[in-house]
mmCIF file of N, CA and C in Angstrom:
data_model
loop_
_atom_site.group_PDB
_atom_site.id
_atom_site.type_symbol
_atom_site.label_atom_id
_atom_site.label_comp_id
_atom_site.label_asym_id
_atom_site.label_seq_id
_atom_site.Cartn_x
_atom_site.Cartn_y
_atom_site.Cartn_z
ATOM 1 N N UNK A 136 -11.433 25.364 7.183
ATOM 2 C CA UNK A 136 -12.240 24.178 6.974
ATOM 3 C C UNK A 136 -11.322 22.958 7.032
ATOM 4 N N UNK A 137 -11.750 21.971 7.746
ATOM 5 C CA UNK A 137 -11.003 20.721 7.871
ATOM 6 C C UNK A 137 -11.630 19.668 6.978
ATOM 7 N N UNK A 138 -10.778 18.991 6.219
ATOM 8 C CA UNK A 138 -11.245 17.902 5.357
ATOM 9 C C UNK A 138 -10.864 16.591 6.023
ATOM 10 N N UNK A 139 -11.850 15.742 6.255
ATOM 11 C CA UNK A 139 -11.574 14.437 6.855
ATOM 12 C C UNK A 139 -11.740 13.347 5.811
ATOM 13 N N UNK A 140 -10.870 12.404 5.880
ATOM 14 C CA UNK A 140 -10.919 11.258 4.984
ATOM 15 C C UNK A 140 -11.574 10.103 5.723
ATOM 16 N N UNK A 141 -12.558 9.459 5.103
ATOM 17 C CA UNK A 141 -13.206 8.337 5.788
ATOM 18 C C UNK A 141 -12.188 7.229 6.100
ATOM 19 N N UNK A 142 -12.328 6.631 7.257
ATOM 20 C CA UNK A 142 -11.447 5.532 7.670
ATOM 21 C C UNK A 142 -11.903 4.243 6.999
ATOM 22 N N UNK A 143 -10.937 3.422 6.618
ATOM 23 C CA UNK A 143 -11.235 2.130 6.007
ATOM 24 C C UNK A 143 -11.183 1.033 7.062
ATOM 25 N N UNK A 144 -12.020 0.037 6.882
ATOM 26 C CA UNK A 144 -11.920 -1.168 7.705
ATOM 27 C C UNK A 144 -10.886 -2.082 7.049
ATOM 28 N N UNK A 145 -10.478 -3.109 7.759
ATOM 29 C CA UNK A 145 -9.526 -4.058 7.195
ATOM 30 C C UNK A 145 -10.111 -4.752 5.974
ATOM 31 N N UNK A 146 -11.393 -5.083 6.028
ATOM 32 C CA UNK A 146 -12.054 -5.742 4.896
ATOM 33 C C UNK A 146 -12.062 -4.819 3.670
ATOM 34 N N UNK A 147 -12.321 -3.526 3.873
ATOM 35 C CA UNK A 147 -12.308 -2.560 2.770
ATOM 36 C C UNK A 147 -10.897 -2.423 2.198
ATOM 37 N N UNK A 148 -9.911 -2.434 3.085
ATOM 38 C CA UNK A 148 -8.506 -2.361 2.652
ATOM 39 C C UNK A 148 -8.139 -3.547 1.757
ATOM 40 N N UNK A 149 -8.577 -4.730 2.139
ATOM 41 C CA UNK A 149 -8.261 -5.921 1.345
ATOM 42 C C UNK A 149 -8.875 -5.852 -0.050
ATOM 43 N N UNK A 150 -10.017 -5.192 -0.178
ATOM 44 C CA UNK A 150 -10.706 -5.069 -1.461
ATOM 45 C C UNK A 150 -10.255 -3.844 -2.260
ATOM 46 N N UNK A 151 -9.505 -2.931 -1.646
ATOM 47 C CA UNK A 151 -9.145 -1.665 -2.276
ATOM 48 C C UNK A 151 -8.258 -1.881 -3.506
ATOM 49 N N UNK A 152 -8.601 -1.213 -4.585
ATOM 50 C CA UNK A 152 -7.793 -1.259 -5.803
ATOM 51 C C UNK A 152 -7.922 0.094 -6.501
ATOM 52 N N UNK A 153 -6.823 0.816 -6.614
ATOM 53 C CA UNK A 153 -6.879 2.120 -7.269
ATOM 54 C C UNK A 153 -6.487 2.035 -8.742
ATOM 55 N N UNK A 154 -6.317 0.811 -9.243
ATOM 56 C CA UNK A 154 -6.002 0.632 -10.653
ATOM 57 C C UNK A 154 -4.538 0.838 -10.992
ATOM 58 N N UNK A 155 -3.683 0.989 -9.981
ATOM 59 C CA UNK A 155 -2.251 1.161 -10.216
ATOM 60 C C UNK A 155 -1.494 0.029 -9.524
ATOM 61 N N UNK A 156 -0.184 0.025 -9.681
ATOM 62 C CA UNK A 156 0.666 -0.954 -8.987
ATOM 63 C C UNK A 156 1.123 -0.444 -7.628
ATOM 64 N N UNK A 157 0.646 0.729 -7.224
ATOM 65 C CA UNK A 157 1.041 1.334 -5.956
ATOM 66 C C UNK A 157 0.598 0.446 -4.810
ATOM 67 N N UNK A 158 1.468 0.277 -3.836
ATOM 68 C CA UNK A 158 1.159 -0.549 -2.671
ATOM 69 C C UNK A 158 0.913 0.364 -1.476
ATOM 70 N N UNK A 159 -0.027 -0.046 -0.624
ATOM 71 C CA UNK A 159 -0.397 0.749 0.541
ATOM 72 C C UNK A 159 -0.373 -0.122 1.783
ATOM 73 N N UNK A 160 -0.195 0.540 2.925
ATOM 74 C CA UNK A 160 -0.428 -0.133 4.196
ATOM 75 C C UNK A 160 -1.578 0.584 4.879
ATOM 76 N N UNK A 161 -2.260 -0.106 5.747
ATOM 77 C CA UNK A 161 -3.390 0.459 6.468
ATOM 78 C C UNK A 161 -2.917 0.823 7.871
ATOM 79 N N UNK A 162 -2.975 2.120 8.196
ATOM 80 C CA UNK A 162 -2.535 2.594 9.507
ATOM 81 C C UNK A 162 -3.678 3.390 10.133
ATOM 82 N N UNK A 163 -4.222 2.874 11.213
ATOM 83 C CA UNK A 163 -5.342 3.541 11.900
ATOM 84 C C UNK A 163 -6.460 3.898 10.930
ATOM 85 N N UNK A 164 -6.761 3.004 9.997
ATOM 86 C CA UNK A 164 -7.862 3.208 9.071
ATOM 87 C C UNK A 164 -7.525 4.048 7.854
ATOM 88 N N UNK A 165 -6.286 4.524 7.743
ATOM 89 C CA UNK A 165 -5.887 5.363 6.619
ATOM 90 C C UNK A 165 -4.906 4.613 5.717
ATOM 91 N N UNK A 166 -5.052 4.817 4.402
ATOM 92 C CA UNK A 166 -4.113 4.231 3.449
ATOM 93 C C UNK A 166 -2.850 5.064 3.410
ATOM 94 N N UNK A 167 -1.719 4.429 3.621
ATOM 95 C CA UNK A 167 -0.431 5.103 3.570
ATOM 96 C C UNK A 167 0.365 4.472 2.425
ATOM 97 N N UNK A 168 0.744 5.272 1.409
ATOM 98 C CA UNK A 168 1.528 4.710 0.308
ATOM 99 C C UNK A 168 2.867 4.174 0.820
ATOM 100 N N UNK A 169 3.228 2.997 0.370
ATOM 101 C CA UNK A 169 4.504 2.410 0.755
ATOM 102 C C UNK A 169 5.578 2.943 -0.182
ATOM 103 N N UNK A 170 6.688 3.334 0.387
ATOM 104 C CA UNK A 170 7.773 3.854 -0.434
ATOM 105 C C UNK A 170 8.499 2.696 -1.112
ATOM 106 N N UNK A 171 9.064 2.999 -2.262
ATOM 107 C CA UNK A 171 9.866 2.007 -2.957
ATOM 108 C C UNK A 171 11.209 1.907 -2.267
ATOM 109 N N UNK A 172 11.742 0.735 -2.217
ATOM 110 C CA UNK A 172 13.062 0.571 -1.641
ATOM 111 C C UNK A 172 14.100 1.250 -2.512
ATOM 112 N N UNK A 173 15.178 1.635 -1.903
ATOM 113 C CA UNK A 173 16.245 2.269 -2.679
ATOM 114 C C UNK A 173 17.553 1.525 -2.450
ATOM 115 N N UNK A 174 18.466 1.705 -3.357
ATOM 116 C CA UNK A 174 19.773 1.072 -3.219
ATOM 117 C C UNK A 174 19.673 -0.440 -3.182
ATOM 118 N N UNK A 175 20.451 -1.041 -2.298
ATOM 119 C CA UNK A 175 20.475 -2.506 -2.196
ATOM 120 C C UNK A 175 19.123 -3.057 -1.754
ATOM 121 N N UNK A 176 18.427 -2.330 -0.900
ATOM 122 C CA UNK A 176 17.122 -2.800 -0.432
ATOM 123 C C UNK A 176 16.155 -2.931 -1.608
ATOM 124 N N UNK A 177 16.104 -1.917 -2.461
ATOM 125 C CA UNK A 177 15.226 -1.947 -3.622
ATOM 126 C C UNK A 177 15.597 -3.054 -4.591
ATOM 127 N N UNK A 178 16.883 -3.238 -4.812
ATOM 128 C CA UNK A 178 17.342 -4.282 -5.726
ATOM 129 C C UNK A 178 16.989 -5.663 -5.190
ATOM 130 N N UNK A 179 17.168 -5.860 -3.899
ATOM 131 C CA UNK A 179 16.847 -7.152 -3.293
ATOM 132 C C UNK A 179 15.345 -7.408 -3.343
ATOM 133 N N UNK A 180 14.559 -6.392 -3.025
ATOM 134 C CA UNK A 180 13.109 -6.534 -3.084
ATOM 135 C C UNK A 180 12.662 -6.896 -4.494
ATOM 136 N N UNK A 181 13.211 -6.219 -5.479
ATOM 137 C CA UNK A 181 12.861 -6.494 -6.867
ATOM 138 C C UNK A 181 13.242 -7.917 -7.262
ATOM 139 N N UNK A 182 14.381 -8.382 -6.823
ATOM 140 C CA UNK A 182 14.847 -9.736 -7.123
ATOM 141 C C UNK A 182 13.905 -10.782 -6.533
ATOM 142 N N UNK A 183 13.394 -10.511 -5.348
ATOM 143 C CA UNK A 183 12.504 -11.466 -4.667
ATOM 144 C C UNK A 183 11.109 -11.433 -5.271
ATOM 145 N N UNK A 184 10.580 -10.250 -5.527
ATOM 146 C CA UNK A 184 9.187 -10.114 -5.964
ATOM 147 C C UNK A 184 8.990 -10.460 -7.426
ATOM 148 N N UNK A 185 9.925 -10.121 -8.284
ATOM 149 C CA UNK A 185 9.741 -10.302 -9.733
ATOM 150 C C UNK A 185 9.334 -11.738 -10.092
ATOM 151 N N UNK A 186 9.986 -12.783 -9.594
ATOM 152 C CA UNK A 186 9.548 -14.147 -9.967
ATOM 153 C C UNK A 186 8.155 -14.510 -9.448
ATOM 154 N N UNK A 187 7.693 -13.824 -8.427
ATOM 155 C CA UNK A 187 6.386 -14.129 -7.852
ATOM 156 C C UNK A 187 5.257 -13.430 -8.578
ATOM 157 N N UNK A 188 5.590 -12.397 -9.330
ATOM 158 C CA UNK A 188 4.539 -11.599 -10.008
ATOM 159 C C UNK A 188 4.029 -12.287 -11.250
#
């Protein structure tokens, strides 16, 4: 048995909220969890985003 996940439109993606801080990207209608940066990349991302939050 194959399980299919319904595809999201861009408008649905913009409204999507799973109640967590997890970030997603929309790829061909599917939500793909974004990985956290690691090492220097993660530290730099955190430095940039923290003041904006």
